[in-house]
Each structure stands twice: as C-alpha cells, then as structure tokens.
C-alpha cells in the first residue's frame, strides 16, 4: 500500500510488498519521553531487537514536514537531539507538514501513518487514556478515538497509572476496542504489573493474538485490538513506592495549578525524580518487552 504525502523507506516498502513482517514503532519515546543520550540508545536498540527477531522495524516520525515510515538511524538521531522538535498527534500532522516541522509522533499519529502504508502491528510503551478529573474537564487522549477507527494490533503495558484507569477501560468498551491481556487477565498500569482492574480475556501466544486479529478482519470490524502486556512482577516499580509517589505528585499538581496537557509531563517528571530514576528504568524495560512481543505477533500475522 502507498499513501500520498507519506515517505516510506525502501527497506520498509520492500518488506510490505513481499509480505514480510513489519513492526511500527513510535518516535515520541525518544523525542519527548527519555533524556539524552539514553533516548537515542533506546531507539536504535529497539530497531536491532526487532531485526534480531526476523522482523523489519518501521520507526515513524516527521522529518522536515514529511511524515516518514521507516526512519533512518541518522534521522532517529536528528529527531532525538535537534531543538524545537514538536510532539505531533494526528490532528497536528497537516500543520507539521505545511510548516516543515520535525516531530515525534504520538500513538494516534503513529498508528494512523502505520495503517496508511499497510503495517498491521505497532508496539508502544503505554497508551493515552482518560485523565483524572475527565468528567469535569473532558480530558481524554486522542489515542482512543483514533485507534477505534484502525484495524491494527497495538501492544502496550496498559495506560500509565497517572490516568484514570477504570474510566479508560469504560471508554475502551464504549469505543468497541477489544482488549486482551497477554497471559493474564490483570490489566497493567505501565509501571506496575497489576492495576487492580481485570480483563475478561487473555491470550496465551502471539499466534492466538494473530488469530483474534484475523477473526476481527473477517467480520469487517475496523477497530484496534489492544494487547495489554504487563512487565514481569520482579521488574515493576515497587507498588507501595509507586502509590506513595503518585499521591504526592497529584497533590503537587493540584497545588501548583497544573492542568491540561501540562499534567502528564509534570507527573512523570515528579515520578522520575522521586523514585531516583527507577521509573525511567521501568519505562525502558516496559518498552523492550512490548517491542519483543510486537515482533512475535507481526511474524505470526505474516505467516497466514
């Protein structure tokens, strides 16, 4: 599949044409989510991890206004280090294109671009969701509405615990977004393996996830299948420490009048500092786990 206005790298284009497995990867994790120089290291290591699994990585971002599927190593380094790289959700893509901006793409924008060129599986860290206080503020990530319109498989470690997890799960149901836990019915909360909320279904293998995706496609459904992949319990952030730090972070945000799109980066920054950087290590572990599972699912889907 080709799409006007999107640049696809020759390697990714050839893989898609030949029916080889391809895994989409987002760019905001290294443009906005991790400090330098760790951001570049994590981004390039993720691509190597995918290749080692026999899958073609397709890191997605915007370079000089051009949405690009399959960033080169030099483009990844440029987006990781250049000043004034913006964070682009789906609604921002035409603005970034017209202004010639460089941008890291969010889950919503990455998923849209991946689907437009024919990629079926996408691994990320954590999904956006419904924010705390949303009944009053209507603050909900564009990720949810976008994924409700795209027949992808997206692997994540749930949504970050700074969000309203029960309301997010309600919205996923309303939007007809299927959710399966990978070898668990405990819904993860990114930093911790069990949010305290349960899922109805689990899947025990990449092949079973691929079978669910094929059944969805056969029925003509066009919403994303979300795969919730928790971090192993021995790698998670200590739940007691997590709850303590999160409570303090929320109190500080309220006291300092932090609202809207400033809330998430503020809370994550507090989490990182208050845990002595441990939350950052967990973030990287989560991402590696999701990249590994995503590659296995991409291989299983390509084997049909």
Coordinates of N, CA and C in Angstrom, one line a residue, residues 65-285:
X65 N 8.7 18.2 7.9 CA 7.3 18.3 7.4 C 6.8 17.0 6.7
X66 N 7.7 16.1 6.5 CA 7.3 14.9 5.8 C 7.1 13.7 6.7
X67 N 5.9 13.2 6.9 CA 5.6 12.0 7.7 C 6.4 10.9 7.1
X68 N 7.2 10.2 7.9 CA 8.1 9.2 7.4 C 7.9 7.9 8.1
X69 N 7.8 6.8 7.4 CA 7.6 5.5 7.9 C 8.9 4.7 7.6
X70 N 9.7 4.5 8.7 CA 11.0 3.8 8.5 C 12.1 4.9 8.5
X71 N 12.2 5.5 9.7 CA 13.3 6.5 9.9 C 14.7 5.8 9.8
X72 N 15.6 6.5 9.2 CA 17.0 6.0 9.1 C 17.7 6.3 10.5
X73 N 18.8 5.6 10.8 CA 19.5 5.9 12.0 C 19.9 7.4 12.2
X74 N 20.3 8.0 11.1 CA 20.6 9.4 11.2 C 19.4 10.3 11.5
X75 N 18.2 9.9 10.9 CA 17.0 10.6 11.2 C 16.6 10.4 12.7
X76 N 16.7 9.2 13.2 CA 16.4 9.0 14.6 C 17.3 9.8 15.5
X77 N 18.6 9.9 15.2 CA 19.5 10.7 16.0 C 19.1 12.2 15.9
X78 N 18.8 12.6 14.7 CA 18.4 14.0 14.5 C 17.2 14.4 15.3
X79 N 16.1 13.6 15.2 CA 14.9 13.9 16.0 C 15.2 13.8 17.5
X80 N 16.2 13.0 17.9 CA 16.5 12.8 19.3 C 17.3 14.0 19.9
X81 N 17.9 14.7 19.0 CA 18.9 15.7 19.5 C 18.6 17.1 19.1
X82 N 17.8 17.3 18.0 CA 17.6 18.6 17.4 C 16.7 19.4 18.3
X83 N 16.9 20.7 18.4 CA 16.0 21.6 19.2 C 14.7 21.8 18.4
X84 N 13.6 22.2 19.1 CA 12.3 22.5 18.5 C 11.7 21.4 17.7
X85 N 11.9 20.1 18.2 CA 11.1 19.0 17.7 C 9.8 19.0 18.4
X86 N 8.7 19.1 17.7 CA 7.4 19.1 18.4 C 6.9 17.7 18.6
X87 N 5.8 17.6 19.3 CA 5.1 16.4 19.6 C 3.8 16.4 18.8
X88 N 3.7 15.5 17.8 CA 2.5 15.6 16.9 C 1.6 14.5 17.1
X89 N 0.3 14.8 17.4 CA -0.8 13.9 17.4 C -1.4 13.9 16.0
X90 N -2.4 13.2 15.8 CA -3.0 13.0 14.5 C -3.4 14.4 13.9
X91 N -4.1 15.2 14.7 CA -4.5 16.5 14.2 C -3.4 17.4 13.8
X92 N -2.2 17.2 14.4 CA -1.1 18.1 14.1 C -0.3 17.7 12.8
X93 N -0.5 16.6 12.2 CA 0.2 16.1 11.1 C 0.2 17.1 9.9
X94 N -1.0 17.6 9.5 CA -1.1 18.5 8.4 C -0.4 19.9 8.7
X95 N -0.5 20.3 10.0 CA 0.2 21.5 10.4 C 1.7 21.4 10.3
X96 N 2.2 20.3 10.9 CA 3.6 20.0 10.8 C 4.1 19.9 9.4
X97 N 3.3 19.3 8.5 CA 3.7 19.2 7.1 C 3.8 20.5 6.4
X98 N 2.7 21.4 6.6 CA 2.7 22.7 6.0 C 3.8 23.6 6.5
X99 N 4.2 23.4 7.7 CA 5.2 24.3 8.3 C 6.6 23.7 8.2
X100 N 6.7 22.5 7.7 CA 8.0 21.9 7.5 C 8.7 21.6 8.9
X101 N 7.9 21.1 9.8 CA 8.4 20.9 11.2 C 9.0 19.5 11.3
X102 N 9.9 19.3 12.3 CA 10.3 17.9 12.7 C 9.4 17.6 13.9
X103 N 9.0 16.3 14.0 CA 8.1 16.0 15.1 C 8.2 14.5 15.5
X104 N 8.1 14.2 16.7 CA 7.8 12.9 17.2 C 6.4 12.6 17.1
X105 N 6.0 11.4 16.7 CA 4.6 11.1 16.6 C 4.0 10.3 17.8
X106 N 2.9 10.7 18.2 CA 2.2 10.1 19.3 C 1.6 8.7 18.9
X107 N 1.0 8.0 19.8 CA 0.4 6.7 19.5 C -0.7 7.0 18.3
X108 N -1.5 8.0 18.5 CA -2.5 8.3 17.5 C -1.9 8.5 16.1
X109 N -1.0 9.4 16.0 CA -0.4 9.7 14.7 C 0.4 8.6 14.2
X110 N 1.2 7.8 15.0 CA 1.9 6.7 14.6 C 1.0 5.6 14.0
X111 N 0.0 5.3 14.7 CA -1.0 4.3 14.3 C -1.6 4.6 13.0
X112 N -2.0 5.9 12.8 CA -2.6 6.3 11.6 C -1.7 6.1 10.4
X113 N -0.4 6.6 10.6 CA 0.6 6.5 9.5 C 0.9 5.0 9.2
X114 N 1.0 4.2 10.2 CA 1.3 2.8 10.0 C 0.2 2.2 9.2
X115 N -1.0 2.4 9.6 CA -2.1 1.8 8.8 C -2.2 2.3 7.4
X116 N -1.9 3.5 7.2 CA -2.0 4.1 5.8 C -1.0 3.4 4.8
X117 N 0.1 2.9 5.3 CA 1.0 2.2 4.4 C 0.9 0.7 4.5
X118 N 0.0 0.2 5.3 CA -0.2 -1.3 5.3 C 0.4 -2.0 6.5
X119 N 1.0 -1.4 7.5 CA 1.6 -2.1 8.6 C 0.4 -2.5 9.6
X120 N 0.5 -3.7 10.1 CA -0.6 -4.2 10.9 C -0.4 -4.3 12.4
X121 N 0.9 -4.2 12.8 CA 1.2 -4.3 14.3 C 2.1 -3.1 14.7
X122 N 1.8 -2.6 15.9 CA 2.5 -1.5 16.4 C 2.8 -1.7 17.9
X123 N 4.0 -1.5 18.3 CA 4.4 -1.6 19.7 C 4.7 -0.2 20.3
X124 N 4.2 0.0 21.5 CA 4.4 1.3 22.2 C 4.7 1.0 23.6
X125 N 4.9 2.0 24.4 CA 5.1 1.8 25.8 C 3.7 1.7 26.6
X126 N 3.1 2.9 26.7 CA 1.8 3.0 27.3 C 0.8 3.8 26.5
X127 N -0.4 3.5 26.5 CA -1.4 4.2 25.7 C -1.8 5.5 26.5
X128 N -2.3 6.4 25.7 CA -3.0 7.5 26.3 C -4.4 7.0 26.7
X129 N -5.1 7.8 27.6 CA -6.4 7.3 28.1 C -7.2 8.5 28.6
X130 N -8.1 8.2 29.5 CA -8.9 9.2 30.2 C -8.2 9.7 31.4
X131 N -8.1 11.0 31.5 CA -7.3 11.7 32.6 C -8.2 11.8 33.8
X132 N -7.5 11.8 34.9 CA -8.2 12.1 36.2 C -9.0 13.4 36.1
X133 N -10.2 13.4 36.6 CA -11.0 14.6 36.5 C -11.7 14.8 35.2
X134 N -11.6 13.8 34.3 CA -12.2 14.0 33.0 C -13.7 14.3 33.0
X135 N -14.5 13.8 34.0 CA -15.9 14.1 34.0 C -16.2 15.6 34.0
X136 N -15.2 16.4 34.5 CA -15.3 17.8 34.5 C -14.6 18.5 33.4
X137 N -13.4 17.9 33.0 CA -12.6 18.6 32.1 C -12.7 18.0 30.6
X138 N -13.3 16.8 30.5 CA -13.4 16.1 29.2 C -12.0 15.8 28.6
X139 N -11.0 15.7 29.5 CA -9.6 15.4 29.1 C -9.4 14.0 28.8
X140 N -9.4 13.7 27.5 CA -9.2 12.3 27.0 C -8.2 12.3 25.9
X141 N -7.3 11.3 25.9 CA -6.3 11.2 24.8 C -7.0 11.0 23.5
X142 N -6.4 11.6 22.4 CA -6.8 11.3 21.1 C -6.5 9.9 20.6
X143 N -5.6 9.2 21.4 CA -5.3 7.8 21.0 C -6.5 6.9 20.9
X144 N -7.4 7.1 21.9 CA -8.5 6.2 22.0 C -9.5 6.3 20.8
X145 N -9.9 7.5 20.4 CA -10.8 7.7 19.3 C -10.1 7.3 18.0
X146 N -8.8 7.5 17.8 CA -8.1 7.2 16.6 C -8.0 5.7 16.5
X147 N -7.6 5.0 17.5 CA -7.5 3.5 17.5 C -8.8 2.8 17.2
X148 N -9.9 3.5 17.6 CA -11.2 2.9 17.4 C -11.6 2.8 15.9
X149 N -10.8 3.5 15.0 CA -11.1 3.5 13.6 C -10.1 2.8 12.8
X150 N -9.1 2.1 13.4 CA -8.0 1.5 12.7 C -7.8 0.0 13.1
X151 N -7.9 -0.9 12.1 CA -7.8 -2.3 12.3 C -6.3 -2.8 12.5
X152 N -5.7 -2.3 13.6 CA -4.3 -2.7 13.9 C -4.3 -3.7 15.1
X153 N -3.1 -4.2 15.4 CA -2.8 -4.8 16.7 C -1.8 -3.9 17.4
X154 N -2.1 -3.4 18.6 CA -1.2 -2.5 19.3 C -0.9 -3.1 20.6
X155 N 0.4 -3.2 20.9 CA 0.9 -3.8 22.1 C 1.4 -2.7 23.0
X156 N 0.9 -2.7 24.3 CA 1.3 -1.7 25.3 C 1.2 -2.3 26.6
X157 N 1.7 -1.6 27.6 CA 1.6 -2.1 29.0 C 0.5 -1.4 29.7
X158 N -0.7 -1.3 29.0 CA -1.8 -0.6 29.5 C -1.7 0.9 29.4
X159 N -2.3 1.6 30.3 CA -2.1 3.1 30.3 C -1.3 3.4 31.6
X160 N -0.7 4.6 31.5 CA 0.1 5.0 32.7 C -0.8 5.2 33.9
X161 N -0.3 4.9 35.1 CA -1.1 4.9 36.3 C -1.5 6.3 36.7
X162 N -0.9 7.3 36.1 CA -1.3 8.7 36.4 C -2.7 9.0 35.8
X163 N -3.2 8.1 34.9 CA -4.5 8.3 34.3 C -5.6 7.7 35.1
X164 N -6.8 7.9 34.7 CA -8.0 7.2 35.3 C -8.2 5.9 34.7
X165 N -7.7 4.8 35.3 CA -7.8 3.5 34.6 C -9.2 3.0 34.5
X166 N -10.0 3.0 35.5 CA -11.4 2.5 35.3 C -12.2 3.2 34.3
X167 N -12.1 4.6 34.2 CA -12.8 5.3 33.2 C -12.2 5.0 31.8
X168 N -10.9 4.8 31.7 CA -10.3 4.4 30.4 C -10.8 3.1 30.0
X169 N -10.9 2.1 30.8 CA -11.5 0.8 30.5 C -12.9 0.9 30.0
X170 N -13.7 1.8 30.6 CA -15.1 2.0 30.2 C -15.1 2.6 28.8
X171 N -14.2 3.6 28.5 CA -14.2 4.2 27.2 C -13.7 3.2 26.1
X172 N -12.8 2.3 26.5 CA -12.4 1.3 25.5 C -13.6 0.4 25.1
X173 N -14.4 0.0 26.1 CA -15.6 -0.8 25.8 C -16.6 0.0 24.9
X174 N -16.8 1.3 25.3 CA -17.7 2.1 24.5 C -17.3 2.3 23.1
X175 N -16.0 2.4 22.9 CA -15.4 2.6 21.5 C -15.2 1.3 20.8
X176 N -15.6 0.1 21.4 CA -15.5 -1.2 20.7 C -14.1 -1.6 20.4
X177 N -13.2 -1.2 21.4 CA -11.8 -1.6 21.3 C -11.6 -2.8 22.1
X178 N -11.3 -3.9 21.4 CA -11.0 -5.2 22.1 C -9.7 -5.1 22.8
X179 N -9.7 -5.7 24.0 CA -8.5 -5.7 24.9 C -8.3 -7.2 25.4
X180 N -7.1 -7.7 25.2 CA -6.7 -9.0 25.7 C -5.4 -8.8 26.5
X181 N -5.4 -9.5 27.6 CA -4.1 -9.5 28.4 C -3.2 -10.6 27.8
X182 N -1.9 -10.3 27.8 CA -1.0 -11.3 27.3 C -0.7 -12.2 28.5
X183 N -1.2 -13.4 28.5 CA -1.0 -14.4 29.6 C -1.5 -14.0 30.9
X184 N -2.5 -13.1 31.0 CA -3.0 -12.6 32.2 C -4.4 -11.9 32.0
X185 N -5.2 -11.9 33.0 CA -6.4 -11.1 33.0 C -6.3 -9.9 33.9
X186 N -5.1 -9.6 34.4 CA -4.9 -8.4 35.2 C -4.5 -7.3 34.2
X187 N -5.2 -6.2 34.3 CA -4.9 -5.1 33.4 C -3.7 -4.3 34.0
X188 N -2.6 -4.2 33.3 CA -1.4 -3.5 33.8 C -1.6 -2.0 33.9
X189 N -0.7 -1.4 34.7 CA -0.7 0.1 34.8 C 0.7 0.6 34.5
X190 N 1.3 0.2 33.4 CA 2.6 0.6 32.9 C 3.7 0.3 33.9
X191 N 3.9 1.2 35.0 CA 4.9 1.0 35.9 C 4.7 -0.3 36.8
X192 N 3.5 -0.7 37.0 CA 3.2 -1.8 37.8 C 2.4 -2.9 37.0
X193 N 2.6 -4.1 37.4 CA 2.0 -5.2 36.6 C 0.5 -5.4 36.7
X194 N 0.0 -5.0 37.8 CA -1.5 -5.2 38.0 C -2.1 -3.9 38.6
X195 N -3.0 -3.3 37.8 CA -3.6 -2.0 38.2 C -4.7 -2.2 39.2
X196 N -5.1 -3.5 39.4 CA -6.2 -3.8 40.3 C -7.5 -3.9 39.6
X197 N -7.5 -3.8 38.3 CA -8.7 -4.0 37.4 C -8.5 -5.1 36.5
X198 N -9.5 -5.9 36.2 CA -9.4 -7.1 35.5 C -9.9 -7.0 34.1
X199 N -9.4 -7.9 33.2 CA -9.9 -8.0 31.8 C -10.7 -9.3 31.7
X200 N -11.6 -9.3 30.7 CA -12.4 -10.5 30.5 C -11.6 -11.6 29.8
X201 N -10.6 -11.2 29.0 CA -10.0 -12.2 28.1 C -8.4 -12.1 28.2
X202 N -7.8 -13.2 28.0 CA -6.3 -13.2 27.8 C -6.0 -14.1 26.6
X203 N -4.8 -13.9 26.1 CA -4.3 -14.7 25.0 C -2.9 -15.3 25.5
X204 N -2.7 -16.5 25.1 CA -1.5 -17.2 25.6 C -0.3 -17.3 24.7
X205 N -0.5 -16.8 23.4 CA 0.6 -16.8 22.5 C 0.4 -15.8 21.4
X206 N 1.5 -15.4 20.7 CA 1.4 -14.5 19.6 C 0.4 -15.1 18.5
X207 N 0.5 -16.4 18.3 CA -0.4 -17.0 17.3 C -1.9 -16.8 17.7
X208 N -2.2 -16.9 18.9 CA -3.6 -16.7 19.3 C -4.0 -15.2 19.1
X209 N -3.1 -14.3 19.4 CA -3.4 -12.9 19.1 C -3.7 -12.7 17.6
X210 N -2.8 -13.3 16.8 CA -3.0 -13.2 15.3 C -4.3 -13.8 14.9
X211 N -4.7 -14.9 15.5 CA -6.0 -15.5 15.2 C -7.2 -14.6 15.5
X212 N -7.1 -13.9 16.6 CA -8.1 -12.9 17.0 C -8.2 -11.8 16.0
X213 N -7.0 -11.3 15.6 CA -7.0 -10.2 14.6 C -7.6 -10.6 13.3
X214 N -7.3 -11.9 12.9 CA -7.9 -12.4 11.6 C -9.4 -12.5 11.7
X215 N -9.8 -13.0 12.9 CA -11.3 -13.1 13.1 C -12.0 -11.7 13.0
X216 N -11.3 -10.8 13.6 CA -11.9 -9.4 13.6 C -12.0 -8.9 12.1
X217 N -10.9 -9.1 11.4 CA -10.9 -8.7 10.0 C -11.9 -9.4 9.1
X218 N -12.1 -10.7 9.4 CA -13.1 -11.4 8.6 C -14.5 -10.9 8.9
X219 N -14.7 -10.4 10.1 CA -16.1 -9.8 10.4 C -16.2 -8.4 9.9
X220 N -15.2 -7.8 9.4 CA -15.3 -6.4 8.9 C -15.2 -5.4 9.9
X221 N -14.7 -5.7 11.1 CA -14.6 -4.7 12.2 C -13.3 -3.9 11.9
X222 N -13.3 -2.6 12.3 CA -12.2 -1.7 11.9 C -11.6 -1.1 13.1
X223 N -11.7 -1.7 14.3 CA -11.1 -1.1 15.5 C -9.9 -1.9 15.9
X224 N -9.0 -1.3 16.6 CA -7.7 -1.9 17.0 C -7.9 -3.0 18.1
X225 N -7.2 -4.0 18.0 CA -7.1 -5.0 19.1 C -5.9 -4.6 20.0
X226 N -6.2 -4.3 21.2 CA -5.2 -3.8 22.2 C -4.7 -5.1 23.0
X227 N -3.4 -5.2 23.0 CA -2.8 -6.3 23.7 C -2.1 -5.7 24.9
X228 N -2.6 -6.0 26.1 CA -2.0 -5.5 27.4 C -0.9 -6.4 27.9
X229 N 0.3 -6.0 27.8 CA 1.5 -6.8 28.1 C 2.2 -6.3 29.4
X230 N 1.9 -6.9 30.5 CA 2.5 -6.4 31.8 C 3.9 -6.7 31.9
X231 N 4.6 -5.8 32.5 CA 6.0 -6.0 32.9 C 6.0 -7.2 33.9
X232 N 7.0 -8.1 33.9 CA 7.1 -9.1 34.9 C 7.2 -8.5 36.3
X233 N 6.5 -9.1 37.3 CA 6.4 -8.5 38.6 C 7.7 -8.2 39.2
X234 N 8.8 -9.0 38.9 CA 10.1 -8.7 39.5 C 10.8 -7.5 38.9
X235 N 10.2 -7.0 37.8 CA 10.8 -5.8 37.1 C 10.0 -4.5 37.3
X236 N 8.8 -4.6 38.0 CA 8.0 -3.5 38.1 C 8.5 -2.5 39.2
X237 N 8.0 -1.3 39.1 CA 8.2 -0.4 40.2 C 7.6 -0.9 41.5
X238 N 8.2 -0.8 42.6 CA 7.6 -1.3 43.8 C 6.2 -0.6 44.0
X239 N 5.2 -1.4 44.1 CA 3.8 -0.9 44.1 C 3.6 0.1 45.3
X240 N 4.1 -0.1 46.4 CA 3.9 0.8 47.6 C 4.6 2.1 47.3
X241 N 5.8 2.0 46.8 CA 6.6 3.3 46.4 C 5.8 4.0 45.3
X242 N 5.3 3.3 44.3 CA 4.6 3.9 43.2 C 3.4 4.7 43.8
X243 N 2.6 4.0 44.6 CA 1.4 4.7 45.2 C 1.7 5.9 46.0
X244 N 2.7 5.8 46.8 CA 3.2 6.9 47.6 C 3.6 8.1 46.8
X245 N 4.4 7.9 45.8 CA 5.0 8.9 44.9 C 3.9 9.5 44.1
X246 N 3.0 8.7 43.5 CA 1.9 9.2 42.7 C 1.0 10.1 43.5
X247 N 0.7 9.7 44.7 CA -0.2 10.6 45.6 C 0.4 11.9 45.8
X248 N 1.7 12.0 46.1 CA 2.4 13.2 46.3 C 2.4 14.0 45.0
X249 N 2.7 13.4 43.9 CA 2.7 14.1 42.6 C 1.4 14.7 42.2
X250 N 0.3 14.0 42.5 CA -1.1 14.5 42.2 C -1.4 15.7 43.1
X251 N -1.0 15.6 44.4 CA -1.2 16.8 45.3 C -0.4 18.0 44.9
X252 N 0.8 17.8 44.4 CA 1.7 18.9 43.9 C 1.1 19.5 42.7
X253 N 0.6 18.7 41.8 CA 0.0 19.2 40.5 C -1.2 20.1 40.9
X254 N -2.0 19.7 41.8 CA -3.2 20.4 42.2 C -2.8 21.7 42.9
X255 N -1.8 21.6 43.8 CA -1.3 22.8 44.5 C -0.7 23.9 43.6
X256 N 0.0 23.4 42.5 CA 0.6 24.3 41.6 C -0.2 24.7 40.4
X257 N -1.5 24.2 40.4 CA -2.4 24.6 39.3 C -2.0 24.0 38.0
X258 N -1.4 22.9 38.0 CA -1.0 22.2 36.7 C -2.2 21.5 36.1
X259 N -2.6 21.9 34.9 CA -3.8 21.3 34.3 C -3.5 21.0 32.8
X260 N -4.5 20.4 32.2 CA -4.5 20.2 30.7 C -3.3 19.3 30.3
X261 N -2.7 19.7 29.1 CA -1.6 18.9 28.5 C -0.3 19.0 29.3
X262 N -0.3 19.9 30.3 CA 0.9 20.0 31.1 C 0.9 19.0 32.2
X263 N -0.2 18.4 32.5 CA -0.3 17.5 33.6 C 0.6 16.2 33.5
X264 N 0.5 15.5 32.3 CA 1.2 14.3 32.2 C 2.7 14.5 32.3
X265 N 3.3 15.4 31.6 CA 4.8 15.5 31.7 C 5.2 16.0 33.1
X266 N 4.3 16.8 33.8 CA 4.6 17.2 35.2 C 4.7 16.0 36.1
X267 N 3.6 15.1 36.0 CA 3.5 14.0 36.9 C 4.6 13.0 36.6
X268 N 5.0 12.7 35.3 CA 6.0 11.8 35.0 C 7.4 12.3 35.5
X269 N 7.6 13.6 35.4 CA 8.8 14.2 35.9 C 9.0 14.0 37.4
X270 N 7.9 14.2 38.1 CA 7.9 14.0 39.6 C 8.2 12.6 39.9
X271 N 7.5 11.6 39.1 CA 7.7 10.2 39.4 C 9.2 9.9 39.2
X272 N 9.8 10.4 38.1 CA 11.2 10.1 37.9 C 12.1 10.6 39.0
X273 N 11.9 11.8 39.4 CA 12.8 12.4 40.4 C 12.6 11.8 41.8
X274 N 11.3 11.5 42.1 CA 11.0 11.0 43.4 C 11.4 9.5 43.6
X275 N 11.6 8.8 42.4 CA 12.0 7.4 42.5 C 13.5 7.2 42.2
X276 N 14.2 8.3 42.1 CA 15.6 8.3 41.9 C 16.0 7.7 40.5
X277 N 15.1 7.9 39.5 CA 15.3 7.5 38.2 C 14.8 6.0 37.9
X278 N 14.3 5.4 39.0 CA 13.8 4.0 38.8 C 12.7 3.9 37.9
X279 N 11.8 4.9 37.9 CA 10.6 4.9 37.0 C 11.1 4.9 35.5
X280 N 12.2 5.6 35.3 CA 12.8 5.7 33.9 C 13.3 4.3 33.5
X281 N 13.9 3.6 34.4 CA 14.4 2.3 34.0 C 13.2 1.4 33.7
X282 N 12.2 1.5 34.5 CA 11.0 0.7 34.3 C 10.4 1.0 32.9
X283 N 10.4 2.3 32.6 CA 9.8 2.7 31.3 C 10.6 2.0 30.1
X284 N 11.9 1.9 30.2 CA 12.7 1.3 29.2 C 12.4 -0.2 29.1
X285 N 12.3 -0.8 30.3 CA 12.0 -2.3 30.4 C 10.6 -2.6 29.8

